[in-house]
């Protein structure tokens, strides 16, 4: 029997604010432990939380970017549980009445439109961090760092609309791109600014019923998400195949072991005893303020991708990566404008430029070739001033030295040789230097033509137009008298 995976994601994204959600402490990453704390985020008795407006604004931007209905009123609740990194004994989170619901992300993937519904977007505070290693006495002690305690988060919950581990990973990647473009999150998964819990079940292919789900906690990379889901889909399928049943539980991804392991079953699940936080009034949003936030939204990656396809004629394959990254998109549009040839601009960026960035481990911000210079290079090719193969060379020198393509072509005499006496002379010389190949060609082994073309291209250091060389060679070979 074959099984179909059903996947839904719960994503926690840290909102880009200077200060925490209910106090004025800094949210800066990497400070000495417990240096960004106060009575509010340490949960000392009597301390009163005050909601950070910037956090609300970013949460609303998130909801708008995900096509959600933003509710006029939402409520902060106390989610009660005991854990050492939670000194208050409860986490403040929106529960029954969240900020926003009923969104949808629609995107083009491989020519087909995919839809993933967003169940809800709500605001909450982060907990502190238990530090289990790195100290001389870590073998017997756990340390606590409360710098993260009270950092503002949004939780984004999808409907179970994803159907493959790879699709879930790509969706998470897309969502990251949207959050970055919306300016609400820094996308830094290593620092924990963005993390994901994955819910997954399997069901017999063709069935509409949902199977029993397992939740995999705290996945902080696209690769871990995909691998953990792959493992879990195989594990659950094998269980059902063998006549067993899947137990509803929370599992962890064991990176070293390449497997998921059980953390707690449903019976051990907490009863959080949610109730509205008496220290915080309902969050009531001014409709005009919300529409101003809505109007201030920048173009998001999916819209940009479609524009790149229609306006610039790019194939989806190029449009997707170029539109996904804000900086890369800007670089592309500036290059396309300078080149007056968007497809060629995309080609250079996705090819030679991406290759160089990858080798150097550099981002687009560190590239020495400016969009204006790359555009000029494309124009030199389009005008027939240099051949494509010379352009490759010129590009590498531009990247090495930061010089303009015109300067390099000029200084090194790289302009393409047209149908000139100069090229005719090289052709004649090549034939004279390669009598064996000429003889073979004339005996009917016309395959040697390619070799001769290569010789001419070498002699001209790639500056000749290969098609023209082909033509001239053929003419000379077929008409020995003309030599
Ligand atoms: P819970 O009651 O366990 O919190 P929710 O209905 O709130 O479950 O959903 C939590 C997450 O689990 C959502 O992302 C949702 O898409 C996903 N989910 C729910 N049921 C399933 C299922 N049967 N298989 C896979 N994912 C599921
Ligand atoms: Zn504080
Ligand atoms: Mg739920």
mmCIF file with all atom_site columns, N, CA and C in Angstrom, residues 26-89:
data_model
loop_
_atom_site.group_PDB
_atom_site.id
_atom_site.type_symbol
_atom_site.label_atom_id
_atom_site.label_alt_id
_atom_site.label_comp_id
_atom_site.label_asym_id
_atom_site.label_entity_id
_atom_site.label_seq_id
_atom_site.pdbx_PDB_ins_code
_atom_site.Cartn_x
_atom_site.Cartn_y
_atom_site.Cartn_z
_atom_site.occupancy
_atom_site.B_iso_or_equiv
_atom_site.pdbx_formal_charge
_atom_site.auth_seq_id
_atom_site.auth_comp_id
_atom_site.auth_asym_id
_atom_site.auth_atom_id
_atom_site.pdbx_PDB_model_num
ATOM 1   N N  . UNK A 1 26 ? 16.534  45.259 25.964 1.00 0.00 ? 26 UNK A N  1
ATOM 2   C CA . UNK A 1 26 ? 17.010  45.093 24.592 1.00 0.00 ? 26 UNK A CA 1
ATOM 3   C C  . UNK A 1 26 ? 16.819  43.656 24.101 1.00 0.00 ? 26 UNK A C  1
ATOM 4   N N  . UNK A 1 27 ? 16.583  43.519 22.796 1.00 0.00 ? 27 UNK A N  1
ATOM 5   C CA . UNK A 1 27 ? 16.449  42.191 22.192 1.00 0.00 ? 27 UNK A CA 1
ATOM 6   C C  . UNK A 1 27 ? 17.726  41.785 21.464 1.00 0.00 ? 27 UNK A C  1
ATOM 7   N N  . UNK A 1 28 ? 18.802  42.591 21.575 1.00 0.00 ? 28 UNK A N  1
ATOM 8   C CA . UNK A 1 28 ? 20.034  42.314 20.818 1.00 0.00 ? 28 UNK A CA 1
ATOM 9   C C  . UNK A 1 28 ? 20.570  40.929 21.148 1.00 0.00 ? 28 UNK A C  1
ATOM 10  N N  . UNK A 1 29 ? 20.995  40.214 20.100 1.00 0.00 ? 29 UNK A N  1
ATOM 11  C CA . UNK A 1 29 ? 21.504  38.858 20.264 1.00 0.00 ? 29 UNK A CA 1
ATOM 12  C C  . UNK A 1 29 ? 22.960  38.889 20.723 1.00 0.00 ? 29 UNK A C  1
ATOM 13  N N  . UNK A 1 30 ? 23.358  37.911 21.518 1.00 0.00 ? 30 UNK A N  1
ATOM 14  C CA . UNK A 1 30 ? 24.775  37.713 21.826 1.00 0.00 ? 30 UNK A CA 1
ATOM 15  C C  . UNK A 1 30 ? 25.296  38.490 23.023 1.00 0.00 ? 30 UNK A C  1
ATOM 16  N N  . UNK A 1 31 ? 24.411  39.143 23.789 1.00 0.00 ? 31 UNK A N  1
ATOM 17  C CA . UNK A 1 31 ? 24.868  39.883 24.973 1.00 0.00 ? 31 UNK A CA 1
ATOM 18  C C  . UNK A 1 31 ? 25.249  38.885 26.074 1.00 0.00 ? 31 UNK A C  1
ATOM 19  N N  . UNK A 1 32 ? 26.057  39.325 27.051 1.00 0.00 ? 32 UNK A N  1
ATOM 20  C CA . UNK A 1 32 ? 26.391  38.427 28.171 1.00 0.00 ? 32 UNK A CA 1
ATOM 21  C C  . UNK A 1 32 ? 25.100  37.929 28.831 1.00 0.00 ? 32 UNK A C  1
ATOM 22  N N  . UNK A 1 33 ? 25.086  36.691 29.294 1.00 0.00 ? 33 UNK A N  1
ATOM 23  C CA . UNK A 1 33 ? 23.863  36.129 29.871 1.00 0.00 ? 33 UNK A CA 1
ATOM 24  C C  . UNK A 1 33 ? 23.277  37.038 30.949 1.00 0.00 ? 33 UNK A C  1
ATOM 25  N N  . UNK A 1 34 ? 21.951  37.140 30.929 1.00 0.00 ? 34 UNK A N  1
ATOM 26  C CA . UNK A 1 34 ? 21.195  37.873 31.950 1.00 0.00 ? 34 UNK A CA 1
ATOM 27  C C  . UNK A 1 34 ? 21.584  39.339 32.081 1.00 0.00 ? 34 UNK A C  1
ATOM 28  N N  . UNK A 1 35 ? 22.031  39.948 30.962 1.00 0.00 ? 35 UNK A N  1
ATOM 29  C CA . UNK A 1 35 ? 22.317  41.383 30.987 1.00 0.00 ? 35 UNK A CA 1
ATOM 30  C C  . UNK A 1 35 ? 21.144  42.184 30.411 1.00 0.00 ? 35 UNK A C  1
ATOM 31  N N  . UNK A 1 36 ? 20.213  41.517 29.731 1.00 0.00 ? 36 UNK A N  1
ATOM 32  C CA . UNK A 1 36 ? 19.028  42.205 29.206 1.00 0.00 ? 36 UNK A CA 1
ATOM 33  C C  . UNK A 1 36 ? 17.788  41.713 29.940 1.00 0.00 ? 36 UNK A C  1
ATOM 34  N N  . UNK A 1 37 ? 17.722  42.048 31.212 1.00 0.00 ? 37 UNK A N  1
ATOM 35  C CA . UNK A 1 37 ? 16.597  41.570 32.019 1.00 0.00 ? 37 UNK A CA 1
ATOM 36  C C  . UNK A 1 37 ? 16.103  42.666 32.968 1.00 0.00 ? 37 UNK A C  1
ATOM 37  N N  . UNK A 1 38 ? 14.840  42.531 33.375 1.00 0.00 ? 38 UNK A N  1
ATOM 38  C CA . UNK A 1 38 ? 14.248  43.480 34.325 1.00 0.00 ? 38 UNK A CA 1
ATOM 39  C C  . UNK A 1 38 ? 13.142  42.742 35.079 1.00 0.00 ? 38 UNK A C  1
ATOM 40  N N  . UNK A 1 39 ? 12.522  43.375 36.048 1.00 0.00 ? 39 UNK A N  1
ATOM 41  C CA . UNK A 1 39 ? 11.473  42.664 36.820 1.00 0.00 ? 39 UNK A CA 1
ATOM 42  C C  . UNK A 1 39 ? 10.376  42.072 35.923 1.00 0.00 ? 39 UNK A C  1
ATOM 43  N N  . UNK A 1 40 ? 10.034  42.770 34.802 1.00 0.00 ? 40 UNK A N  1
ATOM 44  C CA . UNK A 1 40 ? 8.934   42.263 33.965 1.00 0.00 ? 40 UNK A CA 1
ATOM 45  C C  . UNK A 1 40 ? 9.323   40.944 33.303 1.00 0.00 ? 40 UNK A C  1
ATOM 46  N N  . UNK A 1 41 ? 10.489  40.936 32.601 1.00 0.00 ? 41 UNK A N  1
ATOM 47  C CA . UNK A 1 41 ? 10.819  39.723 31.847 1.00 0.00 ? 41 UNK A CA 1
ATOM 48  C C  . UNK A 1 41 ? 11.439  38.642 32.730 1.00 0.00 ? 41 UNK A C  1
ATOM 49  N N  . UNK A 1 42 ? 11.739  38.989 33.995 1.00 0.00 ? 42 UNK A N  1
ATOM 50  C CA . UNK A 1 42 ? 12.163  37.952 34.938 1.00 0.00 ? 42 UNK A CA 1
ATOM 51  C C  . UNK A 1 42 ? 10.966  37.400 35.707 1.00 0.00 ? 42 UNK A C  1
ATOM 52  N N  . UNK A 1 43 ? 9.806   38.001 35.479 1.00 0.00 ? 43 UNK A N  1
ATOM 53  C CA . UNK A 1 43 ? 8.593   37.500 36.121 1.00 0.00 ? 43 UNK A CA 1
ATOM 54  C C  . UNK A 1 43 ? 8.551   37.760 37.612 1.00 0.00 ? 43 UNK A C  1
ATOM 55  N N  . UNK A 1 44 ? 9.148   38.874 38.065 1.00 0.00 ? 44 UNK A N  1
ATOM 56  C CA . UNK A 1 44 ? 9.103   39.173 39.493 1.00 0.00 ? 44 UNK A CA 1
ATOM 57  C C  . UNK A 1 44 ? 7.692   39.628 39.877 1.00 0.00 ? 44 UNK A C  1
ATOM 58  N N  . UNK A 1 45 ? 7.265   39.293 41.089 1.00 0.00 ? 45 UNK A N  1
ATOM 59  C CA . UNK A 1 45 ? 5.887   39.623 41.494 1.00 0.00 ? 45 UNK A CA 1
ATOM 60  C C  . UNK A 1 45 ? 5.632   41.134 41.422 1.00 0.00 ? 45 UNK A C  1
ATOM 61  N N  . UNK A 1 46 ? 4.464   41.471 40.909 1.00 0.00 ? 46 UNK A N  1
ATOM 62  C CA . UNK A 1 46 ? 4.066   42.876 40.908 1.00 0.00 ? 46 UNK A CA 1
ATOM 63  C C  . UNK A 1 46 ? 4.497   43.657 39.686 1.00 0.00 ? 46 UNK A C  1
ATOM 64  N N  . UNK A 1 47 ? 5.379   43.094 38.857 1.00 0.00 ? 47 UNK A N  1
ATOM 65  C CA . UNK A 1 47 ? 5.826   43.827 37.673 1.00 0.00 ? 47 UNK A CA 1
ATOM 66  C C  . UNK A 1 47 ? 4.725   43.797 36.615 1.00 0.00 ? 47 UNK A C  1
ATOM 67  N N  . UNK A 1 48 ? 4.498   44.939 35.973 1.00 0.00 ? 48 UNK A N  1
ATOM 68  C CA . UNK A 1 48 ? 3.387   45.017 35.017 1.00 0.00 ? 48 UNK A CA 1
ATOM 69  C C  . UNK A 1 48 ? 3.867   45.071 33.567 1.00 0.00 ? 48 UNK A C  1
ATOM 70  N N  . UNK A 1 49 ? 3.313   44.218 32.711 1.00 0.00 ? 49 UNK A N  1
ATOM 71  C CA . UNK A 1 49 ? 3.678   44.231 31.293 1.00 0.00 ? 49 UNK A CA 1
ATOM 72  C C  . UNK A 1 49 ? 3.004   45.395 30.554 1.00 0.00 ? 49 UNK A C  1
ATOM 73  N N  . UNK A 1 50 ? 3.736   45.996 29.626 1.00 0.00 ? 50 UNK A N  1
ATOM 74  C CA . UNK A 1 50 ? 3.165   47.036 28.754 1.00 0.00 ? 50 UNK A CA 1
ATOM 75  C C  . UNK A 1 50 ? 3.492   46.637 27.313 1.00 0.00 ? 50 UNK A C  1
ATOM 76  N N  . UNK A 1 51 ? 2.469   46.562 26.469 1.00 0.00 ? 51 UNK A N  1
ATOM 77  C CA . UNK A 1 51 ? 2.647   46.036 25.113 1.00 0.00 ? 51 UNK A CA 1
ATOM 78  C C  . UNK A 1 51 ? 3.447   46.986 24.221 1.00 0.00 ? 51 UNK A C  1
ATOM 79  N N  . UNK A 1 52 ? 4.396   46.434 23.481 1.00 0.00 ? 52 UNK A N  1
ATOM 80  C CA . UNK A 1 52 ? 5.268   47.151 22.556 1.00 0.00 ? 52 UNK A CA 1
ATOM 81  C C  . UNK A 1 52 ? 4.534   47.369 21.219 1.00 0.00 ? 52 UNK A C  1
ATOM 82  N N  . UNK A 1 53 ? 4.298   48.621 20.863 1.00 0.00 ? 53 UNK A N  1
ATOM 83  C CA . UNK A 1 53 ? 3.507   48.919 19.660 1.00 0.00 ? 53 UNK A CA 1
ATOM 84  C C  . UNK A 1 53 ? 4.220   48.436 18.395 1.00 0.00 ? 53 UNK A C  1
ATOM 85  N N  . UNK A 1 54 ? 5.551   48.549 18.374 1.00 0.00 ? 54 UNK A N  1
ATOM 86  C CA . UNK A 1 54 ? 6.291   48.116 17.190 1.00 0.00 ? 54 UNK A CA 1
ATOM 87  C C  . UNK A 1 54 ? 6.096   46.613 16.940 1.00 0.00 ? 54 UNK A C  1
ATOM 88  N N  . UNK A 1 55 ? 6.015   45.848 18.034 1.00 0.00 ? 55 UNK A N  1
ATOM 89  C CA . UNK A 1 55 ? 5.794   44.406 17.900 1.00 0.00 ? 55 UNK A CA 1
ATOM 90  C C  . UNK A 1 55 ? 4.423   44.156 17.269 1.00 0.00 ? 55 UNK A C  1
ATOM 91  N N  . UNK A 1 56 ? 3.424   44.928 17.704 1.00 0.00 ? 56 UNK A N  1
ATOM 92  C CA . UNK A 1 56 ? 2.080   44.768 17.143 1.00 0.00 ? 56 UNK A CA 1
ATOM 93  C C  . UNK A 1 56 ? 2.102   45.101 15.650 1.00 0.00 ? 56 UNK A C  1
ATOM 94  N N  . UNK A 1 57 ? 2.790   46.186 15.321 1.00 0.00 ? 57 UNK A N  1
ATOM 95  C CA . UNK A 1 57 ? 2.854   46.597 13.912 1.00 0.00 ? 57 UNK A CA 1
ATOM 96  C C  . UNK A 1 57 ? 3.462   45.490 13.055 1.00 0.00 ? 57 UNK A C  1
ATOM 97  N N  . UNK A 1 58 ? 4.562   44.898 13.529 1.00 0.00 ? 58 UNK A N  1
ATOM 98  C CA . UNK A 1 58 ? 5.201   43.826 12.759 1.00 0.00 ? 58 UNK A CA 1
ATOM 99  C C  . UNK A 1 58 ? 4.324   42.582 12.674 1.00 0.00 ? 58 UNK A C  1
ATOM 100 N N  . UNK A 1 59 ? 3.593   42.308 13.754 1.00 0.00 ? 59 UNK A N  1
ATOM 101 C CA . UNK A 1 59 ? 2.691   41.149 13.723 1.00 0.00 ? 59 UNK A CA 1
ATOM 102 C C  . UNK A 1 59 ? 1.592   41.380 12.698 1.00 0.00 ? 59 UNK A C  1
ATOM 103 N N  . UNK A 1 60 ? 1.088   42.616 12.641 1.00 0.00 ? 60 UNK A N  1
ATOM 104 C CA . UNK A 1 60 ? 0.045   42.938 11.658 1.00 0.00 ? 60 UNK A CA 1
ATOM 105 C C  . UNK A 1 60 ? 0.622   42.829 10.249 1.00 0.00 ? 60 UNK A C  1
ATOM 106 N N  . UNK A 1 61 ? 1.844   43.317 10.065 1.00 0.00 ? 61 UNK A N  1
ATOM 107 C CA . UNK A 1 61 ? 2.482   43.199 8.742  1.00 0.00 ? 61 UNK A CA 1
ATOM 108 C C  . UNK A 1 61 ? 2.607   41.730 8.331  1.00 0.00 ? 61 UNK A C  1
ATOM 109 N N  . UNK A 1 62 ? 2.964   40.882 9.303  1.00 0.00 ? 62 UNK A N  1
ATOM 110 C CA . UNK A 1 62 ? 3.072   39.454 9.029  1.00 0.00 ? 62 UNK A CA 1
ATOM 111 C C  . UNK A 1 62 ? 1.730   38.903 8.553  1.00 0.00 ? 62 UNK A C  1
ATOM 112 N N  . UNK A 1 63 ? 0.688   39.256 9.307  1.00 0.00 ? 63 UNK A N  1
ATOM 113 C CA . UNK A 1 63 ? -0.650  38.752 8.987  1.00 0.00 ? 63 UNK A CA 1
ATOM 114 C C  . UNK A 1 63 ? -1.098  39.229 7.607  1.00 0.00 ? 63 UNK A C  1
ATOM 115 N N  . UNK A 1 64 ? -0.816  40.490 7.304  1.00 0.00 ? 64 UNK A N  1
ATOM 116 C CA . UNK A 1 64 ? -1.205  41.048 5.997  1.00 0.00 ? 64 UNK A CA 1
ATOM 117 C C  . UNK A 1 64 ? -0.438  40.339 4.881  1.00 0.00 ? 64 UNK A C  1
ATOM 118 N N  . UNK A 1 65 ? 0.864   40.124 5.107  1.00 0.00 ? 65 UNK A N  1
ATOM 119 C CA . UNK A 1 65 ? 1.683   39.458 4.087  1.00 0.00 ? 65 UNK A CA 1
ATOM 120 C C  . UNK A 1 65 ? 1.178   38.048 3.804  1.00 0.00 ? 65 UNK A C  1
ATOM 121 N N  . UNK A 1 66 ? 0.521   37.445 4.797  1.00 0.00 ? 66 UNK A N  1
ATOM 122 C CA . UNK A 1 66 ? 0.042   36.074 4.628  1.00 0.00 ? 66 UNK A CA 1
ATOM 123 C C  . UNK A 1 66 ? -1.445  36.037 4.274  1.00 0.00 ? 66 UNK A C  1
ATOM 124 N N  . UNK A 1 67 ? -1.965  37.184 3.897  1.00 0.00 ? 67 UNK A N  1
ATOM 125 C CA . UNK A 1 67 ? -3.353  37.251 3.410  1.00 0.00 ? 67 UNK A CA 1
ATOM 126 C C  . UNK A 1 67 ? -4.391  36.946 4.470  1.00 0.00 ? 67 UNK A C  1
ATOM 127 N N  . UNK A 1 68 ? -4.081  37.212 5.739  1.00 0.00 ? 68 UNK A N  1
ATOM 128 C CA . UNK A 1 68 ? -5.016  36.886 6.824  1.00 0.00 ? 68 UNK A CA 1
ATOM 129 C C  . UNK A 1 68 ? -6.034  38.004 7.055  1.00 0.00 ? 68 UNK A C  1
ATOM 130 N N  . UNK A 1 69 ? -7.116  37.643 7.705  1.00 0.00 ? 69 UNK A N  1
ATOM 131 C CA . UNK A 1 69 ? -8.049  38.622 8.238  1.00 0.00 ? 69 UNK A CA 1
ATOM 132 C C  . UNK A 1 69 ? -7.489  39.088 9.579  1.00 0.00 ? 69 UNK A C  1
ATOM 133 N N  . UNK A 1 70 ? -7.237  40.394 9.695  1.00 0.00 ? 70 UNK A N  1
ATOM 134 C CA . UNK A 1 70 ? -6.708  40.936 10.951 1.00 0.00 ? 70 UNK A CA 1
ATOM 135 C C  . UNK A 1 70 ? -7.892  41.331 11.822 1.00 0.00 ? 70 UNK A C  1
ATOM 136 N N  . UNK A 1 71 ? -7.941  40.796 13.029 1.00 0.00 ? 71 UNK A N  1
ATOM 137 C CA . UNK A 1 71 ? -9.091  41.053 13.898 1.00 0.00 ? 71 UNK A CA 1
ATOM 138 C C  . UNK A 1 71 ? -8.946  42.358 14.654 1.00 0.00 ? 71 UNK A C  1
ATOM 139 N N  . UNK A 1 72 ? -10.065 43.019 14.780 1.00 0.00 ? 72 UNK A N  1
ATOM 140 C CA . UNK A 1 72 ? -10.069 44.309 15.447 1.00 0.00 ? 72 UNK A CA 1
ATOM 141 C C  . UNK A 1 72 ? -9.651  44.155 16.907 1.00 0.00 ? 72 UNK A C  1
ATOM 142 N N  . UNK A 1 73 ? -10.070 43.038 17.501 1.00 0.00 ? 73 UNK A N  1
ATOM 143 C CA . UNK A 1 73 ? -9.693  42.825 18.900 1.00 0.00 ? 73 UNK A CA 1
ATOM 144 C C  . UNK A 1 73 ? -9.113  41.432 19.074 1.00 0.00 ? 73 UNK A C  1
ATOM 145 N N  . UNK A 1 74 ? -8.059  41.356 19.861 1.00 0.00 ? 74 UNK A N  1
ATOM 146 C CA . UNK A 1 74 ? -7.493  40.038 20.193 1.00 0.00 ? 74 UNK A CA 1
ATOM 147 C C  . UNK A 1 74 ? -7.082  40.058 21.658 1.00 0.00 ? 74 UNK A C  1
ATOM 148 N N  . UNK A 1 75 ? -6.846  38.878 22.192 1.00 0.00 ? 75 UNK A N  1
ATOM 149 C CA . UNK A 1 75 ? -6.658  38.781 23.643 1.00 0.00 ? 75 UNK A CA 1
ATOM 150 C C  . UNK A 1 75 ? -5.388  38.022 24.003 1.00 0.00 ? 75 UNK A C  1
ATOM 151 N N  . UNK A 1 76 ? -4.650  38.581 24.962 1.00 0.00 ? 76 UNK A N  1
ATOM 152 C CA . UNK A 1 76 ? -3.458  37.896 25.469 1.00 0.00 ? 76 UNK A CA 1
ATOM 153 C C  . UNK A 1 76 ? -3.868  37.005 26.639 1.00 0.00 ? 76 UNK A C  1
ATOM 154 N N  . UNK A 1 77 ? -3.444  35.752 26.567 1.00 0.00 ? 77 UNK A N  1
ATOM 155 C CA . UNK A 1 77 ? -3.797  34.799 27.618 1.00 0.00 ? 77 UNK A CA 1
ATOM 156 C C  . UNK A 1 77 ? -2.540  34.324 28.335 1.00 0.00 ? 77 UNK A C  1
ATOM 157 N N  . UNK A 1 78 ? -2.738  33.707 29.463 1.00 0.00 ? 78 UNK A N  1
ATOM 158 C CA . UNK A 1 78 ? -1.629  33.077 30.174 1.00 0.00 ? 78 UNK A CA 1
ATOM 159 C C  . UNK A 1 78 ? -1.662  31.579 29.883 1.00 0.00 ? 78 UNK A C  1
ATOM 160 N N  . UNK A 1 79 ? -0.553  31.086 29.377 1.00 0.00 ? 79 UNK A N  1
ATOM 161 C CA . UNK A 1 79 ? -0.412  29.656 29.099 1.00 0.00 ? 79 UNK A CA 1
ATOM 162 C C  . UNK A 1 79 ? 0.447   29.106 30.230 1.00 0.00 ? 79 UNK A C  1
ATOM 163 N N  . UNK A 1 80 ? -0.201  28.391 31.137 1.00 0.00 ? 80 UNK A N  1
ATOM 164 C CA . UNK A 1 80 ? 0.477   28.020 32.386 1.00 0.00 ? 80 UNK A CA 1
ATOM 165 C C  . UNK A 1 80 ? 1.225   26.699 32.293 1.00 0.00 ? 80 UNK A C  1
ATOM 166 N N  . UNK A 1 81 ? 2.495   26.744 32.603 1.00 0.00 ? 81 UNK A N  1
ATOM 167 C CA . UNK A 1 81 ? 3.274   25.509 32.779 1.00 0.00 ? 81 UNK A CA 1
ATOM 168 C C  . UNK A 1 81 ? 4.544   25.831 33.541 1.00 0.00 ? 81 UNK A C  1
ATOM 169 N N  . UNK A 1 82 ? 5.096   24.806 34.144 1.00 0.00 ? 82 UNK A N  1
ATOM 170 C CA . UNK A 1 82 ? 6.329   25.012 34.894 1.00 0.00 ? 82 UNK A CA 1
ATOM 171 C C  . UNK A 1 82 ? 7.531   24.608 34.051 1.00 0.00 ? 82 UNK A C  1
ATOM 172 N N  . UNK A 1 83 ? 8.493   25.472 33.965 1.00 0.00 ? 83 UNK A N  1
ATOM 173 C CA . UNK A 1 83 ? 9.765   25.130 33.350 1.00 0.00 ? 83 UNK A CA 1
ATOM 174 C C  . UNK A 1 83 ? 10.801  26.118 33.861 1.00 0.00 ? 83 UNK A C  1
ATOM 175 N N  . UNK A 1 84 ? 12.031  25.665 34.087 1.00 0.00 ? 84 UNK A N  1
ATOM 176 C CA . UNK A 1 84 ? 13.029  26.575 34.683 1.00 0.00 ? 84 UNK A CA 1
ATOM 177 C C  . UNK A 1 84 ? 13.267  27.846 33.877 1.00 0.00 ? 84 UNK A C  1
ATOM 178 N N  . UNK A 1 85 ? 13.096  27.761 32.538 1.00 0.00 ? 85 UNK A N  1
ATOM 179 C CA . UNK A 1 85 ? 13.362  28.961 31.738 1.00 0.00 ? 85 UNK A CA 1
ATOM 180 C C  . UNK A 1 85 ? 12.160  29.896 31.682 1.00 0.00 ? 85 UNK A C  1
ATOM 181 N N  . UNK A 1 86 ? 11.127  29.580 32.472 1.00 0.00 ? 86 UNK A N  1
ATOM 182 C CA . UNK A 1 86 ? 9.902   30.382 32.466 1.00 0.00 ? 86 UNK A CA 1
ATOM 183 C C  . UNK A 1 86 ? 9.581   30.827 33.887 1.00 0.00 ? 86 UNK A C  1
ATOM 184 N N  . UNK A 1 87 ? 10.271  31.871 34.377 1.00 0.00 ? 87 UNK A N  1
ATOM 185 C CA . UNK A 1 87 ? 10.154  32.180 35.807 1.00 0.00 ? 87 UNK A CA 1
ATOM 186 C C  . UNK A 1 87 ? 8.747   32.602 36.233 1.00 0.00 ? 87 UNK A C  1
ATOM 187 N N  . UNK A 1 88 ? 7.945   33.171 35.320 1.00 0.00 ? 88 UNK A N  1
ATOM 188 C CA . UNK A 1 88 ? 6.589   33.571 35.724 1.00 0.00 ? 88 UNK A CA 1
ATOM 189 C C  . UNK A 1 88 ? 5.700   32.367 35.997 1.00 0.00 ? 88 UNK A C  1
ATOM 190 N N  . UNK A 1 89 ? 6.053   31.232 35.401 1.00 0.00 ? 89 UNK A N  1
ATOM 191 C CA . UNK A 1 89 ? 5.165   30.074 35.510 1.00 0.00 ? 89 UNK A CA 1
ATOM 192 C C  . UNK A 1 89 ? 4.097   30.085 34.433 1.00 0.00 ? 89 UNK A C  1
#
